[in-house]
XYZ file of C-alpha atoms in Angstrom:
416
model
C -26.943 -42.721 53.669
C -24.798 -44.801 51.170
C -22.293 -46.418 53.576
C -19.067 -47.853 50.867
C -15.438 -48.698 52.155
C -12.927 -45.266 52.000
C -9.489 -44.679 53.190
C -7.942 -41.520 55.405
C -8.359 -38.707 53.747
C -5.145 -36.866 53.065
C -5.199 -33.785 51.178
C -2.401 -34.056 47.849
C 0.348 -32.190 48.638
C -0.164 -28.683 46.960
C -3.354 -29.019 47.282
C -5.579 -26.624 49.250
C -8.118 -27.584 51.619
C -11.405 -26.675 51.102
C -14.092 -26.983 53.863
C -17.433 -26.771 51.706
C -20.149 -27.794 52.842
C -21.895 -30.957 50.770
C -26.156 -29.818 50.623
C -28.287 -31.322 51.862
C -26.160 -33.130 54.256
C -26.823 -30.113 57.159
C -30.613 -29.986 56.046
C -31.951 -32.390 58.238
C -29.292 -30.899 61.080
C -30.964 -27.290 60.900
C -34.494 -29.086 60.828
C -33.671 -30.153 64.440
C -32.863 -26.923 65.558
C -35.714 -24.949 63.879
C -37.904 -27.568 65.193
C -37.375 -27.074 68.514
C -38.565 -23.586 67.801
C -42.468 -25.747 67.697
C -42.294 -25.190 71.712
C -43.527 -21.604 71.058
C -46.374 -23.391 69.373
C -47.245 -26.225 71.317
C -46.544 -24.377 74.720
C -44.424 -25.997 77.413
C -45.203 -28.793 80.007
C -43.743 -30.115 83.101
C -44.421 -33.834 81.858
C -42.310 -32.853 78.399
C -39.593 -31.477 80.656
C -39.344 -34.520 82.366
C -39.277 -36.306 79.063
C -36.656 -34.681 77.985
C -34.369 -34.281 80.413
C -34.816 -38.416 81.022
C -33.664 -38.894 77.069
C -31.089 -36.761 77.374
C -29.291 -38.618 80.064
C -30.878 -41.812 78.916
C -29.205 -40.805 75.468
C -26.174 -39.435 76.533
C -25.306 -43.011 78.193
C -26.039 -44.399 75.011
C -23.308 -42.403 72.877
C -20.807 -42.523 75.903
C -21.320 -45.773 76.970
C -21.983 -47.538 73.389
C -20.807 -45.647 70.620
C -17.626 -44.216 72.574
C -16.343 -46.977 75.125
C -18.248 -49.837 73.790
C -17.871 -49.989 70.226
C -14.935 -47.503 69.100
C -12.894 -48.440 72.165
C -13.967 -52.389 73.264
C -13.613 -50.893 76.818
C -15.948 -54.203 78.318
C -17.338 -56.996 76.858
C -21.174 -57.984 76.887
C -23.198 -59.973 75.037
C -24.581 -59.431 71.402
C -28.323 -58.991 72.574
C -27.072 -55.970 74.508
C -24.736 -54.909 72.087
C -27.331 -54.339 69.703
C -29.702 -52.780 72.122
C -26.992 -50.720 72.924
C -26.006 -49.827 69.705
C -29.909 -48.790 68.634
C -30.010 -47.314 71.885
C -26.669 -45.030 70.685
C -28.850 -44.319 67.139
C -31.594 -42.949 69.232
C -29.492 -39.676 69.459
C -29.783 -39.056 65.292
C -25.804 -39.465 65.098
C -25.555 -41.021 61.996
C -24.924 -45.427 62.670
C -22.997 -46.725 65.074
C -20.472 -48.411 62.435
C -19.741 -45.359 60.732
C -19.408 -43.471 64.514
C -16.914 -46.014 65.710
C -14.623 -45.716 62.477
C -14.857 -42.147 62.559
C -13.475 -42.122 66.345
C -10.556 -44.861 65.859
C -9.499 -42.471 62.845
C -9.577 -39.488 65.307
C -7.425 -41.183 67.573
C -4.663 -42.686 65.167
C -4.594 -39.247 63.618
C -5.268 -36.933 66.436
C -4.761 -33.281 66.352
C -2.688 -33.716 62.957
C -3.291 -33.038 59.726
C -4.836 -35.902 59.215
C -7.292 -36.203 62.485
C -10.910 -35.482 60.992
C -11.920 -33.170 63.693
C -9.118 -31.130 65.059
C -9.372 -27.492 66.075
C -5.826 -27.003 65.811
C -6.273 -27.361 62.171
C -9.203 -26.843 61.074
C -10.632 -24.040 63.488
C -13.065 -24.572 65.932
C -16.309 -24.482 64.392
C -15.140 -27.169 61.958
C -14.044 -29.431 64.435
C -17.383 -28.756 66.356
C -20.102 -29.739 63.976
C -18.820 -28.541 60.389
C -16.357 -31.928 59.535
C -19.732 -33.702 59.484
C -20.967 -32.601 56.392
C -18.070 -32.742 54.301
C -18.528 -35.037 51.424
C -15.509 -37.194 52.421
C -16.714 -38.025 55.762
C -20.257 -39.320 54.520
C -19.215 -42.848 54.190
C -18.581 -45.540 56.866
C -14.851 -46.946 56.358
C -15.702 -50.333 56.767
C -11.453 -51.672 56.654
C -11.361 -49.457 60.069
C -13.578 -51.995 62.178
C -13.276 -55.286 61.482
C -14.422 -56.893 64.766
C -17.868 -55.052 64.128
C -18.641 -55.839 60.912
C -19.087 -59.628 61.497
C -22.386 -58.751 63.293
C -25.094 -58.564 60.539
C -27.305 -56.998 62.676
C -24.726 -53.965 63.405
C -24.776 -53.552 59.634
C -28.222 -53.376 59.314
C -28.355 -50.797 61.701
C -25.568 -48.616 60.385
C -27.178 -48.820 57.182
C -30.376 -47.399 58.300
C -28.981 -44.482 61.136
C -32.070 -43.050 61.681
C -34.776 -45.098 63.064
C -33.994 -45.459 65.732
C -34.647 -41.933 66.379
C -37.704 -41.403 64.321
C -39.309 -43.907 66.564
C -38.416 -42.320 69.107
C -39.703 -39.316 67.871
C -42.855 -41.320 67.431
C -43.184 -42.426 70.608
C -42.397 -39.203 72.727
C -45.384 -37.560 70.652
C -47.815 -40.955 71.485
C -46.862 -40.183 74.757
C -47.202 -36.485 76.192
C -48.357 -35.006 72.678
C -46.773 -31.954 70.664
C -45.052 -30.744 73.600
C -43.232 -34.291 73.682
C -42.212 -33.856 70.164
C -41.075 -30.318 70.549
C -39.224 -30.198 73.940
C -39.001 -33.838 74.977
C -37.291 -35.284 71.691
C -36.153 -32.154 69.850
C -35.033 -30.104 72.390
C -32.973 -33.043 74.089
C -31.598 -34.005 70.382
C -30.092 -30.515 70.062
C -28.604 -30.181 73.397
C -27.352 -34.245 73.002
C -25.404 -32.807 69.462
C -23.886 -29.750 71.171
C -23.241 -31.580 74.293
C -21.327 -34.742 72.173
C -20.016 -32.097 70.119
C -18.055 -30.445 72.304
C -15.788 -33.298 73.143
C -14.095 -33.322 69.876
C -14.199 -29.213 70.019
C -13.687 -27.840 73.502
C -11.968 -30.473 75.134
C -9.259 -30.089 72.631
C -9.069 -26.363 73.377
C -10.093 -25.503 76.626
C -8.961 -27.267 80.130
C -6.198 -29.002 81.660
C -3.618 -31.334 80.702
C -2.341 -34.305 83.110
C -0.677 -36.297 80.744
C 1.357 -35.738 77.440
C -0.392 -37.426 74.722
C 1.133 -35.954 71.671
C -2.595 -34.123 71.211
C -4.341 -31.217 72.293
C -7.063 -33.428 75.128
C -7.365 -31.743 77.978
C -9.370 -32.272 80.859
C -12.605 -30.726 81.748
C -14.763 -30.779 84.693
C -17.984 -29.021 83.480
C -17.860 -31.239 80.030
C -17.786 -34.099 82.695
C -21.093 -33.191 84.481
C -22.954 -32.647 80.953
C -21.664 -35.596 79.455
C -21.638 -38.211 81.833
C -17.469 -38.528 82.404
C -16.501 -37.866 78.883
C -14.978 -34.603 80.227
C -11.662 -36.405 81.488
C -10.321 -36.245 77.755
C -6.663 -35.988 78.545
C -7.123 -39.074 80.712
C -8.899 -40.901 77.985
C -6.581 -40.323 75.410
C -3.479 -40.859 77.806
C -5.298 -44.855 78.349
C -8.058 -45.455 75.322
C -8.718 -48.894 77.187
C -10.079 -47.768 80.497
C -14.269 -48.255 80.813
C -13.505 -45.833 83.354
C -12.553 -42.092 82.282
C -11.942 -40.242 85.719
C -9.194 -41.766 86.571
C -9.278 -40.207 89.968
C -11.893 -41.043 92.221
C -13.414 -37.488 92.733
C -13.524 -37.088 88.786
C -17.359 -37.220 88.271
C -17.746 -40.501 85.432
C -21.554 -41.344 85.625
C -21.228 -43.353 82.734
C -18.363 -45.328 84.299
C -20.741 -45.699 87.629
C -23.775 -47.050 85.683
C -21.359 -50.022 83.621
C -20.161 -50.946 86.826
C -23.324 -51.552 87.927
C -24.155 -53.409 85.121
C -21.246 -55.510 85.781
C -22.585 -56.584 89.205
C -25.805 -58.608 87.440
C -23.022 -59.495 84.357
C -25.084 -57.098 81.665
C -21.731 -56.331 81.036
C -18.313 -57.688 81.993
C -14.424 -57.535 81.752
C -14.415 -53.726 82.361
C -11.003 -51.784 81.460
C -9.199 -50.317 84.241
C -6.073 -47.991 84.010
C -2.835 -49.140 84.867
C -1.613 -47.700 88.287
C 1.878 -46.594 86.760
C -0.635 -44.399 84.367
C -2.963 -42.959 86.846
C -0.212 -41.821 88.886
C 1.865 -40.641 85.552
C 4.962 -42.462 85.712
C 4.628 -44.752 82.621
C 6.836 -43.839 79.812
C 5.006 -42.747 76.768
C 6.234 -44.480 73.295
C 8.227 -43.521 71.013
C 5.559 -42.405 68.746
C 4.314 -39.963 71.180
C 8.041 -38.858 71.533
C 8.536 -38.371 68.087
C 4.983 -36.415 67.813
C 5.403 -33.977 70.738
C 9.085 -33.516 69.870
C 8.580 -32.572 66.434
C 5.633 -30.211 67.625
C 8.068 -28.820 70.559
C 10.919 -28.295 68.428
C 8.698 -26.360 65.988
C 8.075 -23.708 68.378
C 11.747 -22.470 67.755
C 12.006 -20.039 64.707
C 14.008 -22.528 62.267
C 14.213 -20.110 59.240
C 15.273 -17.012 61.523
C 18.396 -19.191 63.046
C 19.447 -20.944 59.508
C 19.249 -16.970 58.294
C 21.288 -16.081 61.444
C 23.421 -19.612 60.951
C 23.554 -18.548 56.833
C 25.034 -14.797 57.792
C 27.483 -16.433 59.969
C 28.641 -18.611 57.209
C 29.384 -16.001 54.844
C 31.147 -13.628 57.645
C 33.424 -16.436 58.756
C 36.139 -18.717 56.424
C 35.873 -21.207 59.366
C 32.415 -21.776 59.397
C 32.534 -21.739 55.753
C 35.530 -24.477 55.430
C 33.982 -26.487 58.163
C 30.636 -27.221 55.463
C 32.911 -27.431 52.774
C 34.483 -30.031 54.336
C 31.526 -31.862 55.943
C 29.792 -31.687 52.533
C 32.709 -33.281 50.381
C 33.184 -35.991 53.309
C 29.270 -36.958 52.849
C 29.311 -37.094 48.957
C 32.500 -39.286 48.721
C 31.276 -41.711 51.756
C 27.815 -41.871 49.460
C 30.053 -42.495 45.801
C 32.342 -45.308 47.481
C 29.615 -46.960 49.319
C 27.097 -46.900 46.313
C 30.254 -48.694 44.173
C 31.286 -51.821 46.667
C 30.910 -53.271 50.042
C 32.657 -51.357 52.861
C 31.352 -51.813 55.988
C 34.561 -49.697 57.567
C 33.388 -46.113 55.622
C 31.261 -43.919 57.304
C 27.755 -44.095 56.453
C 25.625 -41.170 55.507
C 24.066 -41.468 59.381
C 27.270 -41.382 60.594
C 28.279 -38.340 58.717
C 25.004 -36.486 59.952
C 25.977 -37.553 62.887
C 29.145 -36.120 62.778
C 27.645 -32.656 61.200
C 25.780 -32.216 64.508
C 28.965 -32.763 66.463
C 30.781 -29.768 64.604
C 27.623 -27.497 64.807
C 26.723 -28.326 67.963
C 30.523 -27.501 68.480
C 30.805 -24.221 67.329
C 29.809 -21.331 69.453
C 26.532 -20.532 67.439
C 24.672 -18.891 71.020
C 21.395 -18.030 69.127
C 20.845 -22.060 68.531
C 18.696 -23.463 71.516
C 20.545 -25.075 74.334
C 18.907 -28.104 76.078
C 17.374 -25.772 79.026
C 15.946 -23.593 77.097
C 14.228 -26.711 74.990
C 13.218 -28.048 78.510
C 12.103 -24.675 79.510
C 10.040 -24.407 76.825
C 8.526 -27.814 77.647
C 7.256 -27.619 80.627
C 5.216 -24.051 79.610
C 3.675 -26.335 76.716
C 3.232 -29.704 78.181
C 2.603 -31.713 81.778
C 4.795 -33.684 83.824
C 6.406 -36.858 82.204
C 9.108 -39.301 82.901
C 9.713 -38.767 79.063
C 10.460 -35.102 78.947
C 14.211 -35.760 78.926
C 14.058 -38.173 75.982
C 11.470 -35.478 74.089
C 13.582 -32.739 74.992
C 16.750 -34.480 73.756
C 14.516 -35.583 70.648
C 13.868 -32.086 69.972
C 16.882 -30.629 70.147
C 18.353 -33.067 67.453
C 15.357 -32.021 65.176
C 16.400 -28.586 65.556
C 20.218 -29.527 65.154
C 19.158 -31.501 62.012
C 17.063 -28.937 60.705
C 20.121 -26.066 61.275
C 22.863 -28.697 60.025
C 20.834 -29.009 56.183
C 22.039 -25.006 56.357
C 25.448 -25.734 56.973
C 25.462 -29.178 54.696
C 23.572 -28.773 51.920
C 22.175 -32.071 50.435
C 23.879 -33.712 47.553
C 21.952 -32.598 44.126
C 20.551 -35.379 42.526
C 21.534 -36.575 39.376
């Protein structure tokens, strides 16, 4: 795989997506799974069992424990001998190189669960999100710009540029050792049930679980995902605190991968290991205001906007009132914006301020099909979990949905 420097992807506005898949990117994919099928063949044995079951947890510590909290997230520090056993270790599962992994994942968490996140059921569907983003032609690359701090290693590069040894050796070795039924169930069987089982975090736990904290996304936390992926189940957690080694944040929230790093820490394999903030584990840490802005603009959404600016638009034309009151707030805006364009007065009100003053009237006027703040706040605590920032979200979203009703009653100035 060609590995060059690319930016987000962002579709052009007007333009449709399209989903297609790139051949033969999902050849090699489907040869996994139809290889497994070779079990029927070579027949079954309690020693390839064993085998397999050993690289699948072996495995899944090396995706959780490297690619996820090691190199996307710099959860712990260790040295760069066991970084890079770590990180061919983390190949061993066939998921394409650890470099272009990592980027993927920071993207998916600057971007997540918008229209911009590369995996997100919420807009792409679920199967997408699940295994068909892979083989899209923009996501073939490794954007190099998106991890600095790893590309300084040469040997990381070398790797990433060659993303499947690791597991062909592996391959190699699981046949040298218990024959065709190691090749068949030890190393295929466990590769197909290491995809699914990876897979699901960016799939399932975005649809299906619980939600502890807001996090402007759809993680949620789930217990069975846990158990088959070695604490990567506690997604809400993880993306309430990327920094935290440990992902149960509670202590009967199974994190196997979390136990076996802290082991590691005790004979200083590895060091320095993230722990979340008690003010977060106990959910009384403000979230920022970019998580404000993002869940209030998805909260305020939920309100039918074109049904009340058709409501707000019938009331117009059945009242003089109504109709004199834009009239006016319109002619106020376009003179403040003519005098301040032609000299310096700090003393005239600025276009803000006449917004400002537009949500005054209409939030003024008795207009009863226009959401009031408890039925915002009603509406937010169906949708999302406790917060200590669901007053300022709730208050953010009812200005959005003032703002977007006010553009009805003052129409912007036409440009000349």
């Amino acid at each position: 795989m060609t590995s060059t420097s690319t930016a987000p992807h962002a579709e052009p506005a007007g333009e449709e997506f399209h989903d297609d898949i790139i051949h033969p990117s999902p050849v090699p994919f489907i040869l996994v799974h139809l290889a497994s099928l070779g079990a029927i063949w070579s027949g079954v044995t309690l020693e390839a069992v064993v085998l397999g079951l050993s690289l699948y947890v072996a495995r899944m510590f090396g995706v959780t424990a490297g690619f996820h909290r090691y190199f996307s997230h710099r959860s712990f520090k260790t040295s760069r001998v066991a970084q890079f056993v770590l990180a061919f270790m983390a190949q061993t599962s066939a998921q394409r190189g650890v470099l272009w992994w990592a980027a993927k994942h920071r993207h998916h968490h600057k971007h997540s669960d918008t229209e911009h996140d590369v995996h997100s059921p919420r807009h792409r569907g679920f199967i997408y999100s699940h295994v068909g983003w892979i083989f899209t032609k923009e996501h073939e690359d490794t954007d190099y710009d998106a991890i600095p701090d790893l590309t300084k290693y040469p040997e990381l590069v070398w790797l990433n540029n060659h993303p499947y040894l690791p597991a062909a050796l592996l391959a190699i070795a699981c046949f040298a050792l218990a024959g065709w039924p190691g090749l068949f169930v030890g190393f295929f069987w466990s590769t197909t049930l290491l995809y699914h089982g990876t897979f699901f975090i960016n799939s399932l736990a975005h649809v299906h679980g619980t939600q502890r904290y807001v996090t402007g996304d759809d993680s949620r936390n789930n217990w069975w995902l846990a158990i088959i992926t070695m604490g990567e189940g506690w997604h809400n957690n993880h993306h309430a605190y990327q920094r935290s080694t440990r992902q149960g944040f509670r202590w009967y929230e199974f994190d196997p991968t979390y136990y076996i790093l802290a082991m590691l820490s005790w004979v200083r394999i590895v060091w320095d290991l993230g722990e979340p903030p008690r003010d977060v584990v106990r959910n009384e840490r403000r979230v920022g205001r970019a998580v404000v802005e993002k869940v209030a603009h998805h909260l305020a959404a939920t309100f039918p906007s074109e049904q009340i600016a058709q409501r707000l638009r019938d009331a117009i034309d059945q009242s003089p009132a109504l109709r004199e009151l834009r009239d006016r707030v319109a002619a106020g805006q376009a003179r403040a914006e003519e005098l301040l364009a032609g000299l310096h007065a700090p003393h005239l009100p600025s276009i803000e301020e006449g917004k400002a003053r537009a949500h005054e009237m209409l939030a003024s006027v008795h207009l009863p099909h226009i959401p009031t703040l408890a039925e915002i706040r009603a509406r937010a605590e169906e949708m999302y979990a406790r917060s200590p920032s669901t007053d300022e979200i709730v208050a953010r979203a009812r200005e959005l949905i003032l703002h977007a009703v006010s553009r009805e009653l003052v129409p912007a100035p036409a440009q000349g």
